[in-house]
Coordinates of C-alpha atoms in Angstrom, one line a residue:
L1 CA -4.2 -131.3 -46.5
V2 CA -4.1 -128.8 -49.3
G3 CA -5.6 -126.1 -47.0
G4 CA -3.0 -126.9 -44.4
I5 CA -0.2 -126.4 -46.9
L6 CA -1.6 -123.1 -48.1
S7 CA -2.0 -121.8 -44.5
W8 CA 1.6 -122.8 -43.7
R9 CA 2.9 -121.0 -46.9
S10 CA 1.0 -117.9 -46.0
R11 CA 2.4 -117.9 -42.5
K12 CA 5.9 -118.4 -43.9
S13 CA 5.5 -115.5 -46.4
S14 CA 4.2 -113.2 -43.7
K15 CA 7.2 -113.9 -41.6
K16 CA 9.4 -113.0 -44.5
Q17 CA 7.8 -109.6 -44.9
P18 CA 9.9 -106.9 -43.1
K19 CA 8.3 -104.9 -40.3
T20 CA 7.8 -101.2 -40.8
F21 CA 7.2 -98.1 -38.7
K22 CA 5.6 -94.8 -39.6
V23 CA 7.6 -91.6 -39.8
K24 CA 6.4 -88.0 -40.3
V25 CA 8.9 -85.5 -41.7
V26 CA 8.2 -81.8 -41.4
T27 CA 10.0 -79.5 -43.8
M28 CA 9.7 -75.7 -43.7
D29 CA 6.8 -75.8 -46.2
A30 CA 5.4 -79.3 -46.2
E31 CA 4.7 -82.5 -44.2
M32 CA 5.5 -86.0 -45.5
E33 CA 4.8 -89.4 -44.1
F34 CA 6.9 -92.5 -44.9
S35 CA 6.7 -96.2 -44.0
C36 CA 10.2 -97.2 -43.0
E37 CA 11.7 -100.7 -42.5
V38 CA 12.9 -101.5 -39.1
K39 CA 16.5 -102.1 -40.3
W40 CA 16.8 -98.7 -41.9
K41 CA 19.6 -96.5 -40.8
G42 CA 19.3 -92.8 -40.4
K43 CA 21.1 -92.3 -43.8
D44 CA 18.3 -94.4 -45.5
L45 CA 15.6 -92.2 -44.2
F46 CA 17.6 -89.0 -44.9
D47 CA 18.3 -90.0 -48.5
L48 CA 14.6 -90.9 -49.0
V49 CA 13.6 -87.4 -47.8
C50 CA 16.2 -85.7 -50.0
R51 CA 15.0 -87.6 -53.0
T52 CA 11.4 -86.7 -52.3
V53 CA 12.3 -83.1 -51.9
G54 CA 14.7 -83.1 -54.9
L55 CA 17.6 -81.9 -52.8
R56 CA 21.2 -82.7 -53.9
E57 CA 23.1 -80.4 -51.5
T58 CA 22.5 -82.8 -48.7
W59 CA 25.6 -81.8 -46.6
F60 CA 23.8 -78.7 -45.1
F61 CA 20.8 -80.6 -43.8
G62 CA 19.8 -83.1 -41.2
L63 CA 16.8 -84.7 -39.5
R64 CA 16.2 -83.2 -36.0
Y65 CA 14.1 -84.7 -33.3
T66 CA 13.3 -83.7 -29.7
V67 CA 14.8 -85.5 -26.8
K68 CA 13.5 -84.5 -23.4
D69 CA 14.5 -80.8 -22.8
T70 CA 16.8 -80.6 -25.8
Y71 CA 17.1 -81.7 -29.4
A72 CA 19.4 -84.1 -31.3
W73 CA 20.2 -84.9 -35.0
L74 CA 19.6 -88.3 -36.5
K75 CA 22.9 -90.1 -36.9
P76 CA 23.2 -91.5 -40.4
E77 CA 25.3 -94.6 -39.5
K78 CA 23.0 -96.0 -36.9
R79 CA 19.6 -97.5 -37.2
V80 CA 16.7 -95.1 -36.7
L81 CA 15.0 -97.1 -34.0
D82 CA 18.3 -97.7 -32.1
Q83 CA 18.6 -94.0 -31.5
E84 CA 16.8 -91.9 -28.8
V85 CA 14.0 -91.1 -31.1
P86 CA 10.4 -90.5 -29.7
K87 CA 8.3 -93.6 -29.3
D88 CA 5.3 -92.0 -30.8
S89 CA 3.7 -93.3 -34.0
P90 CA 4.4 -91.8 -36.4
I91 CA 7.8 -90.6 -35.3
T92 CA 8.2 -86.9 -36.0
F93 CA 11.4 -85.5 -37.5
H94 CA 12.1 -82.0 -38.7
F95 CA 14.1 -81.6 -41.9
L96 CA 16.3 -78.5 -41.2
A97 CA 19.5 -76.9 -42.1
K98 CA 22.2 -78.2 -39.7
F99 CA 25.1 -76.2 -41.1
F100 CA 25.1 -72.8 -42.6
P101 CA 27.2 -71.5 -45.5
E102 CA 29.7 -68.6 -45.1
K103 CA 28.6 -67.0 -48.4
V104 CA 25.2 -68.0 -49.5
E105 CA 25.5 -66.6 -53.0
E106 CA 28.6 -68.8 -53.7
E107 CA 27.8 -72.0 -51.8
L108 CA 24.0 -72.5 -52.4
V109 CA 23.6 -73.9 -55.8
Q110 CA 20.1 -75.4 -56.1
E111 CA 17.0 -73.3 -56.0
I112 CA 15.4 -75.7 -53.5
T113 CA 18.4 -75.3 -51.2
Q114 CA 18.0 -71.6 -51.3
H115 CA 14.3 -71.8 -50.7
L116 CA 14.7 -74.1 -47.7
F117 CA 17.3 -71.8 -46.2
F118 CA 15.2 -68.8 -46.9
L119 CA 12.2 -70.3 -45.1
Q120 CA 14.3 -71.4 -42.1
V121 CA 16.1 -68.1 -41.6
K122 CA 12.9 -66.2 -42.0
K123 CA 11.2 -68.2 -39.3
Q124 CA 14.3 -67.8 -37.0
I125 CA 14.1 -64.0 -37.5
L126 CA 10.3 -63.8 -36.9
D127 CA 10.7 -66.1 -33.8
E128 CA 13.5 -63.8 -32.6
E129 CA 16.1 -66.6 -32.6
I130 CA 18.1 -64.2 -34.8
F131 CA 18.2 -60.6 -33.7
C132 CA 17.3 -58.1 -36.5
S133 CA 17.0 -54.3 -36.3
P134 CA 13.7 -52.7 -37.3
E135 CA 15.1 -51.1 -40.4
A136 CA 16.6 -54.4 -41.6
S137 CA 13.4 -56.2 -40.7
V138 CA 11.4 -53.9 -43.0
L139 CA 13.9 -54.5 -45.9
L140 CA 13.8 -58.3 -45.3
A141 CA 10.0 -58.2 -45.2
S142 CA 9.9 -56.4 -48.5
Y143 CA 12.0 -59.1 -50.2
A144 CA 9.8 -61.8 -48.5
V145 CA 6.7 -60.1 -50.0
Q146 CA 8.4 -59.9 -53.4
A147 CA 9.1 -63.7 -53.2
K148 CA 5.5 -64.5 -52.3
Y149 CA 3.4 -62.1 -54.4
G150 CA 5.7 -61.2 -57.3
D151 CA 5.8 -57.7 -58.7
Y152 CA 3.9 -54.9 -57.0
D153 CA 0.6 -54.0 -58.7
P154 CA -1.2 -50.9 -57.1
N155 CA -4.5 -52.0 -58.7
F156 CA -4.3 -55.4 -57.0
H157 CA -2.2 -54.9 -53.8
K158 CA -4.5 -52.5 -52.0
P159 CA -3.7 -51.2 -48.5
G160 CA -4.3 -54.0 -46.0
F161 CA -3.3 -56.9 -48.3
L162 CA -0.4 -57.8 -45.8
A163 CA -2.6 -57.8 -42.7
Q164 CA -2.7 -61.6 -42.5
D165 CA 1.1 -62.1 -43.3
E166 CA 3.6 -62.4 -40.5
L167 CA 6.5 -60.3 -41.7
L168 CA 8.1 -58.6 -38.7
P169 CA 9.5 -59.9 -35.4
K170 CA 7.0 -60.2 -32.6
R171 CA 8.9 -58.1 -30.1
V172 CA 7.4 -54.7 -29.1
S173 CA 10.5 -52.7 -30.0
V174 CA 10.0 -53.4 -33.7
L175 CA 6.2 -53.1 -34.0
M176 CA 5.9 -50.1 -31.7
Q177 CA 9.1 -48.2 -32.6
Y178 CA 8.5 -44.5 -33.1
Q179 CA 4.9 -45.2 -32.0
M180 CA 4.0 -46.6 -35.4
T181 CA 0.9 -48.7 -36.0
A182 CA 0.8 -51.9 -38.0
D183 CA -0.7 -50.0 -40.9
M184 CA 2.2 -47.6 -40.9
W185 CA 4.7 -50.5 -40.9
E186 CA 2.8 -52.1 -43.7
E187 CA 3.1 -48.8 -45.6
K188 CA 6.9 -48.8 -45.1
I189 CA 7.2 -52.4 -46.3
T190 CA 5.0 -51.7 -49.3
A191 CA 7.2 -48.7 -50.3
W192 CA 10.3 -51.0 -50.3
Y193 CA 8.3 -53.8 -52.0
A194 CA 7.4 -51.5 -54.9
E195 CA 11.1 -50.9 -55.5
H196 CA 11.8 -54.6 -56.2
R197 CA 9.8 -54.8 -59.4
G198 CA 11.3 -57.3 -61.9
I199 CA 13.0 -59.5 -59.3
A200 CA 12.1 -63.2 -59.6
R201 CA 11.3 -65.3 -56.5
D202 CA 14.6 -67.1 -56.3
E203 CA 16.5 -63.8 -56.7
A204 CA 14.3 -62.2 -53.9
E205 CA 15.0 -65.1 -51.6
M206 CA 18.8 -64.9 -52.3
E207 CA 18.7 -61.1 -51.6
Y208 CA 17.0 -61.9 -48.3
L209 CA 19.7 -64.5 -47.4
K210 CA 22.5 -62.1 -48.4
I211 CA 21.2 -59.5 -45.9
A212 CA 20.5 -62.1 -43.2
Q213 CA 24.0 -63.7 -43.3
D214 CA 25.4 -60.4 -42.1
L215 CA 23.4 -60.5 -38.8
E216 CA 25.4 -61.4 -35.7
M217 CA 23.2 -64.4 -34.7
Y218 CA 22.9 -65.9 -38.2
G219 CA 23.8 -69.6 -38.3
V220 CA 25.0 -69.7 -34.6
S221 CA 24.0 -72.6 -32.3
Y222 CA 24.1 -71.6 -28.7
F223 CA 24.9 -73.9 -25.7
A224 CA 25.1 -73.1 -22.0
I225 CA 28.6 -73.9 -20.6
T226 CA 30.7 -73.1 -17.5
Q227 CA 34.3 -72.1 -17.5
N228 CA 36.9 -74.2 -15.7
K229 CA 37.8 -73.6 -12.1
R230 CA 35.6 -70.5 -11.6
D231 CA 32.3 -72.1 -12.8
T232 CA 31.4 -68.9 -14.6
D233 CA 28.2 -69.2 -16.7
L234 CA 28.9 -68.7 -20.3
L235 CA 27.5 -69.3 -23.7
L236 CA 29.2 -71.3 -26.5
G237 CA 28.4 -70.4 -30.0
V238 CA 29.1 -72.8 -32.9
D239 CA 28.8 -71.5 -36.6
A240 CA 30.5 -71.8 -39.9
Q241 CA 33.4 -69.6 -39.0
G242 CA 34.4 -71.1 -35.6
L243 CA 33.7 -71.2 -31.9
H244 CA 32.7 -68.1 -29.9
I245 CA 32.4 -67.5 -26.2
Y246 CA 29.6 -65.1 -25.1
S247 CA 28.3 -63.7 -21.8
P248 CA 25.0 -65.1 -20.8
N249 CA 23.1 -61.9 -21.4
S250 CA 24.7 -61.1 -24.8
K251 CA 24.5 -63.2 -27.9
L252 CA 25.6 -60.5 -30.3
N253 CA 29.2 -59.6 -29.4
P254 CA 31.5 -62.6 -28.4
N255 CA 34.0 -62.2 -25.6
K256 CA 36.4 -64.6 -27.3
S257 CA 36.5 -66.3 -30.7
F258 CA 38.3 -69.3 -32.1
P259 CA 38.2 -69.5 -35.9
W260 CA 38.4 -72.9 -37.5
S261 CA 41.7 -71.9 -39.1
G262 CA 43.2 -71.3 -35.7
I263 CA 42.1 -74.5 -34.0
R264 CA 44.4 -77.5 -33.9
N265 CA 42.2 -79.9 -32.0
I266 CA 38.9 -80.1 -30.1
S267 CA 38.4 -82.9 -27.6
Y268 CA 36.1 -83.7 -24.8
S269 CA 36.1 -86.2 -21.9
E270 CA 32.7 -86.7 -20.5
K271 CA 31.8 -83.1 -19.6
E272 CA 35.0 -81.3 -20.2
F273 CA 35.8 -79.7 -23.6
T274 CA 39.3 -78.7 -24.6
I275 CA 40.1 -76.3 -27.5
K276 CA 43.7 -76.4 -28.5
P277 CA 44.8 -73.4 -30.6
L278 CA 47.0 -74.0 -33.6
D279 CA 49.5 -71.5 -32.1
K280 CA 51.1 -73.5 -29.3
K281 CA 52.0 -70.3 -27.5
K282 CA 48.3 -69.6 -26.8
D283 CA 46.6 -71.1 -23.8
V284 CA 44.3 -74.1 -24.1
F285 CA 40.7 -73.1 -23.5
K286 CA 38.6 -75.5 -21.4
F287 CA 34.9 -75.4 -20.6
Y288 CA 32.3 -77.7 -19.1
S289 CA 28.8 -78.7 -20.2
S290 CA 26.4 -80.4 -17.8
Q291 CA 24.8 -82.9 -20.1
L292 CA 26.5 -85.7 -22.0
R293 CA 23.9 -85.5 -24.8
V294 CA 24.6 -81.8 -25.3
N295 CA 28.4 -82.5 -25.3
K296 CA 27.9 -85.0 -28.1
L297 CA 25.7 -82.5 -30.0
I298 CA 28.4 -79.8 -29.6
L299 CA 31.1 -82.2 -30.9
Q300 CA 29.0 -83.3 -33.8
L301 CA 28.3 -79.6 -34.8
C302 CA 32.0 -78.8 -34.4
I303 CA 33.1 -81.7 -36.6
G304 CA 30.5 -80.9 -39.3
N305 CA 31.3 -77.2 -39.4
H306 CA 35.0 -77.8 -39.5
D307 CA 34.6 -80.4 -42.3
L308 CA 32.6 -77.8 -44.3
F309 CA 35.2 -75.2 -43.6
M310 CA 37.9 -77.3 -44.9
R311 CA 35.8 -78.4 -47.9
R312 CA 35.2 -74.7 -48.9
R313 CA 39.0 -74.2 -49.1
K314 CA 39.4 -77.1 -51.6
V315 CA 38.5 -77.5 -55.2
D316 CA 34.9 -78.4 -55.7
S317 CA 34.2 -82.1 -56.4
I318 CA 33.0 -83.3 -59.7
E319 CA 29.5 -83.6 -58.3
V320 CA 29.5 -80.0 -57.1
Q321 CA 31.0 -78.8 -60.3
Q322 CA 28.3 -80.6 -62.3
M323 CA 25.6 -79.2 -60.0
K324 CA 27.0 -75.7 -60.4
A325 CA 27.1 -76.1 -64.2
Q326 CA 23.6 -77.4 -64.2
A327 CA 22.4 -74.7 -61.9
K328 CA 24.1 -72.1 -64.1
E329 CA 22.4 -73.5 -67.2
E330 CA 19.2 -73.7 -65.3
K331 CA 19.5 -70.1 -64.2
A332 CA 20.4 -69.0 -67.7
R333 CA 17.4 -71.0 -69.0
K334 CA 15.1 -69.6 -66.4
K335 CA 16.4 -66.1 -67.1
M336 CA 15.7 -66.6 -70.7
D337 CA 12.3 -68.1 -69.9
R338 CA 11.6 -65.1 -67.6
Q339 CA 12.6 -62.7 -70.4
I340 CA 10.4 -64.6 -72.8
L341 CA 7.6 -64.6 -70.2
A342 CA 8.3 -60.9 -69.6
R343 CA 8.0 -60.2 -73.3
E344 CA 4.9 -62.3 -73.6
K345 CA 3.5 -60.6 -70.5
Q346 CA 4.3 -57.2 -72.1
M347 CA 2.7 -58.3 -75.3
R348 CA -0.2 -59.8 -73.5
E349 CA -0.6 -56.6 -71.4
K350 CA -0.3 -54.6 -74.6
A351 CA -2.9 -56.8 -76.3
E352 CA -5.1 -56.6 -73.2
R353 CA -4.7 -52.8 -73.2
A354 CA -5.4 -52.8 -77.0
K355 CA -8.4 -55.0 -76.3
E356 CA -9.6 -52.8 -73.5
E357 CA -9.1 -49.8 -75.7
M358 CA -11.0 -51.5 -78.5
E359 CA -13.8 -52.5 -76.1
R360 CA -13.8 -49.0 -74.7
R361 CA -13.9 -47.6 -78.2
L362 CA -16.7 -50.1 -79.1
F363 CA -18.7 -49.1 -76.0
Q364 CA -18.0 -45.5 -76.9
L365 CA -19.2 -46.0 -80.5
Q366 CA -22.2 -48.0 -79.2
D367 CA -23.0 -45.1 -76.9
E368 CA -22.5 -42.6 -79.7
A369 CA -24.7 -44.7 -82.0
R370 CA -27.4 -44.9 -79.2
L371 CA -27.1 -41.2 -78.6
A372 CA -27.3 -40.6 -82.4
N373 CA -30.4 -42.7 -82.7
E374 CA -31.9 -40.9 -79.7
A375 CA -30.9 -37.6 -81.3
L376 CA -32.4 -38.7 -84.6
L377 CA -35.7 -39.7 -82.9
R378 CA -35.7 -36.4 -81.1
S379 CA -34.9 -34.5 -84.3
E380 CA -37.8 -36.3 -86.1
E381 CA -40.1 -35.5 -83.2
T382 CA -38.7 -32.0 -83.2
A383 CA -39.2 -31.7 -87.0
D384 CA -42.9 -32.8 -86.6
L385 CA -43.3 -30.4 -83.7
L386 CA -41.6 -27.6 -85.7
A387 CA -43.8 -28.3 -88.7
E388 CA -46.9 -28.1 -86.4
K389 CA -45.5 -25.0 -84.8
A390 CA -44.7 -23.5 -88.2
Q391 CA -48.3 -24.0 -89.2
I392 CA -49.5 -22.5 -86.0
A393 CA -47.0 -19.7 -86.4
E394 CA -48.2 -19.0 -89.9
E395 CA -51.8 -18.8 -88.7
E396 CA -50.6 -16.6 -85.8
A397 CA -48.6 -14.5 -88.2
K398 CA -51.7 -13.9 -90.3
L399 CA -53.7 -13.1 -87.2
L400 CA -51.0 -10.8 -86.0
A401 CA -50.7 -9.2 -89.4
H402 CA -54.5 -8.6 -89.3
K403 CA -54.2 -7.3 -85.7
A404 CA -51.2 -5.2 -86.7
A405 CA -53.3 -3.6 -89.6
E406 CA -56.1 -2.9 -87.2
A407 CA -53.7 -1.5 -84.7
E408 CA -52.2 0.7 -87.4
Q409 CA -55.6 1.9 -88.3
E410 CA -56.4 2.5 -84.7
R411 CA -53.1 4.2 -84.3
Q412 CA -53.8 6.5 -87.2
R413 CA -57.2 7.2 -85.9
L414 CA -55.8 8.0 -82.5
E415 CA -53.2 10.2 -84.1
V416 CA -55.9 12.1 -85.9
T417 CA -57.9 12.3 -82.7
A418 CA -54.9 13.3 -80.8
M419 CA -54.2 16.0 -83.4
K420 CA -57.8 17.2 -83.2
T421 CA -57.6 17.1 -79.4
K422 CA -54.4 19.1 -79.5
E423 CA -56.0 21.6 -81.8
E424 CA -59.1 21.8 -79.6
K425 CA -56.9 22.1 -76.6
R426 CA -55.0 24.9 -78.3
L427 CA -58.2 26.7 -79.1
M428 CA -59.6 26.1 -75.6
E429 CA -56.3 27.4 -74.2
Q430 CA -56.6 30.4 -76.5
K431 CA -60.2 30.9 -75.4
M432 CA -59.1 30.5 -71.8
R433 CA -56.4 33.1 -72.3
E434 CA -58.9 35.5 -73.9
A435 CA -61.3 34.8 -71.1
E436 CA -58.6 35.4 -68.6
Q437 CA -57.7 38.6 -70.4
L438 CA -61.4 39.6 -70.5
A439 CA -61.7 38.8 -66.8
V440 CA -58.6 40.9 -66.1
K441 CA -60.1 43.8 -68.1
L442 CA -63.5 43.4 -66.3
V443 CA -61.7 43.3 -63.0
E444 CA -59.8 46.5 -64.0
Q445 CA -63.1 48.0 -65.2
S446 CA -64.9 47.0 -62.0
E447 CA -62.0 48.5 -60.0
R448 CA -62.2 51.6 -62.1
R449 CA -66.0 51.8 -61.7
L450 CA -65.7 51.2 -58.0
K451 CA -63.2 54.0 -57.8
E452 CA -65.7 56.2 -59.9
A453 CA -68.5 55.1 -57.5
D454 CA -66.4 56.1 -54.6
H455 CA -65.7 59.4 -56.2
L456 CA -69.4 59.9 -56.9
K457 CA -70.3 58.9 -53.3
Q458 CA -67.7 61.5 -52.2
D459 CA -69.2 64.0 -54.5
L460 CA -72.7 63.1 -53.3
T461 CA -71.6 63.5 -49.7
E462 CA -70.0 66.9 -50.6
A463 CA -73.2 67.9 -52.5
K464 CA -75.3 66.9 -49.4
D465 CA -73.1 68.9 -47.2
A466 CA -73.3 71.9 -49.6
E467 CA -77.1 71.4 -49.8
R468 CA -77.3 71.4 -46.0
R469 CA -75.2 74.5 -45.8
A470 CA -77.3 76.1 -48.5
K471 CA -80.5 75.3 -46.6
Q472 CA -79.1 76.7 -43.5
K473 CA -78.1 79.9 -45.3
L474 CA -81.6 80.1 -46.9
L475 CA -83.2 79.8 -43.6
E476 CA -81.1 82.6 -42.3
I477 CA -82.0 84.7 -45.3
T478 CA -85.7 84.1 -45.1
K479 CA -85.8 85.0 -41.5
T480 CA -84.3 88.4 -42.3
T481 CA -86.6 88.9 -45.3
Y482 CA -89.9 87.6 -44.0
P483 CA -90.1 88.3 -40.3
N484 CA -93.9 88.1 -40.1
C485 CA -94.2 84.6 -41.3
N486 CA -96.2 82.5 -38.9
T487 CA -93.9 79.5 -38.9
T488 CA -90.4 78.9 -40.0
A489 CA -91.3 75.7 -41.6
D490 CA -93.8 77.1 -43.9
C491 CA -91.5 79.9 -45.0
S492 CA -88.6 77.7 -45.5
Y493 CA -90.7 75.3 -47.4
E494 CA -92.1 77.8 -49.8
S495 CA -88.9 79.7 -50.4
A496 CA -86.8 76.7 -51.0
S497 CA -89.1 74.2 -52.4
S498 CA -87.9 74.4 -56.0
P499 CA -84.2 74.2 -55.4
L500 CA -84.7 71.3 -52.8
D501 CA -86.8 69.4 -55.2
F502 CA -84.2 69.8 -57.9
K503 CA -81.4 68.6 -55.7
D504 CA -83.3 65.5 -54.5
S505 CA -84.3 64.4 -57.9
D506 CA -80.7 64.7 -59.1
M507 CA -79.5 62.7 -56.2
K508 CA -82.0 60.0 -56.7
R509 CA -81.2 59.8 -60.4
L510 CA -77.6 59.6 -59.7
S511 CA -78.1 56.9 -57.1
M512 CA -80.2 54.9 -59.4
E513 CA -77.6 55.1 -62.1
I514 CA -74.9 54.0 -59.8
E515 CA -77.0 51.1 -58.5
R516 CA -77.9 50.1 -62.0
E517 CA -74.2 50.1 -63.1
R518 CA -73.3 48.1 -60.0
L519 CA -75.9 45.5 -60.8
E520 CA -74.7 45.3 -64.4
Y521 CA -71.1 44.9 -63.2
M522 CA -72.2 42.1 -60.8
E523 CA -74.1 40.3 -63.6
K524 CA -71.1 40.7 -66.0
S525 CA -68.7 39.5 -63.3
K526 CA -70.9 36.5 -62.5
H527 CA -71.3 35.7 -66.2
L528 CA -67.5 35.8 -66.6
Q529 CA -66.9 33.6 -63.6
D530 CA -69.4 31.1 -65.1
Q531 CA -67.6 31.2 -68.4
L532 CA -64.2 30.7 -66.6
K533 CA -65.6 27.7 -64.7
E534 CA -66.9 26.2 -68.0
L535 CA -63.5 26.8 -69.6
K536 CA -61.7 25.1 -66.8
S537 CA -64.0 22.1 -66.8
E538 CA -63.6 21.8 -70.6
I539 CA -59.8 22.1 -70.2
E540 CA -59.8 19.4 -67.5
S541 CA -62.1 17.1 -69.6
L542 CA -59.7 17.7 -72.6
K543 CA -56.7 16.8 -70.5
L544 CA -58.4 13.7 -69.2
E545 CA -59.3 12.6 -72.8
E546 CA -55.8 13.3 -73.9
Q547 CA -54.4 11.1 -71.1
Q548 CA -56.9 8.3 -72.0
Q549 CA -55.9 8.6 -75.6
Q550 CA -52.2 8.4 -74.7
A551 CA -52.9 5.4 -72.4
S552 CA -54.8 3.7 -75.2
L553 CA -52.0 4.5 -77.7
Y554 CA -49.4 3.1 -75.2
S555 CA -51.5 0.0 -74.7
V556 CA -51.9 -0.5 -78.5
H557 CA -48.2 0.0 -79.0
S558 CA -47.4 -2.4 -76.1
E559 CA -49.7 -5.0 -77.6
R560 CA -48.1 -4.5 -81.0
N561 CA -44.6 -4.8 -79.5
S562 CA -45.5 -7.9 -77.5
A563 CA -47.1 -9.5 -80.5
Y564 CA -44.1 -8.6 -82.6
M565 CA -41.7 -10.0 -80.0
S566 CA -43.6 -13.2 -79.5
Q567 CA -43.7 -13.6 -83.3
M568 CA -40.0 -13.0 -83.5
A569 CA -39.3 -15.5 -80.7
F570 CA -41.5 -18.0 -82.3
F571 CA -39.7 -17.6 -85.7
E572 CA -36.3 -17.8 -83.9
E573 CA -37.4 -21.0 -82.2
V574 CA -38.5 -22.4 -85.5

């Protein structure tokens, strides 16, 4: 019985527990999952997401979901499950900005609001939902880099650090303009990024939004419509300033615009929309939309944007004033904190630089000490080596001094020998000159004797001729004096025997004397030639000895000079 009662109570309590369903909410920088009750309305889920995110400026945002080929916003007054939400589990919603401010700097108060708008507008620009020129894309990318990485540091942000970041629109006209590569675009972005030094993240995101809000397609929701009667295809644009009519091929310049301040009423009946201007003189503009769901979305966006337009023209509510005051105080506090952090950072950088300088100085002193120790060791080794060298040098100096003394003695001896050699050479030269003079005299005498011998030969020839003539005359005389002589030979012999004998003896004697003198002259000439040869050989030997002595003197002097130079070099090294 007790068990039955307990099981009944457990079944009863389980029935009382509310049923839940899973929801996944995707923001621009996070994903969240919630367990929602079945009875929750769209406002309950939206408030839960805003509390989780920390968002108070809720009027800009909404939960968007996909319905077939379009999208829709979760209605706050209806239950979540009663709307046309996907049947998946978990149900996926995207937390996005539904309405955009006219002036971001004045209307966006909270930092989280700025951050969510920054992420959404950045994604729309990169996905080309908002057209942006290449120059503006580079500037916007530089602020996005500043918001993500902080101040530019050339030591940390090396070339290529943006390679993995998506910063520019994907279309070819931006990336390939002027035939520039991705590295060249990164260089341009980095150049702008370096100019933003000192800008905080929230300030960089606000600067990004201030530039983006001036783009023609910023905050505009586009819908395909047709004009009444002619069925002309057009585009309807809804934004914070009013309604705009575009050509299908141009989303930048509207053909016609209806500002919220000039619209009296907007109504639709099924597929027909009617825009009634405030000026009754102007024509009513009608257009058609093919889908009822799209018509509801257009009306919802028109009502929301118009309400925000009217709200901006009124005094801020107490809640908004409190938020702005808190935001102002928060910004002032953050600015002061940033200043304090900047000062602390400067002090820390200064301390780090001083530390690095001290470490560098310490390393330098350690290196200097190490080098000094090494130099001391080398100097000690050098001192020992120098002492050893000094001892060796002293011994070498003594040896060199001894050799120098010997060389000096040798030099003096050689000088004496050279003087003797010079004297002997002078005497030999004098002797040679005397011998040459004697040879000249002998040659002159020999020439004179030869001349005398020639004269004597001539005289002898003349004497022989005279003798022959005398003999002839004698024969002639004897023939006339002694006619009875038997023979001519006997008579001539007898009559001229004494004078013939006398002449022959004189001639012989004279010939012998000439021959003797010639032999004597030949002997004397030969003797003089021998003497001249001996003198020449002696002179050549003396010259050779002198050259040898000079060579020996030069070698001795060279040895002395080399020894002296080596000694001086050694002493200089010491």
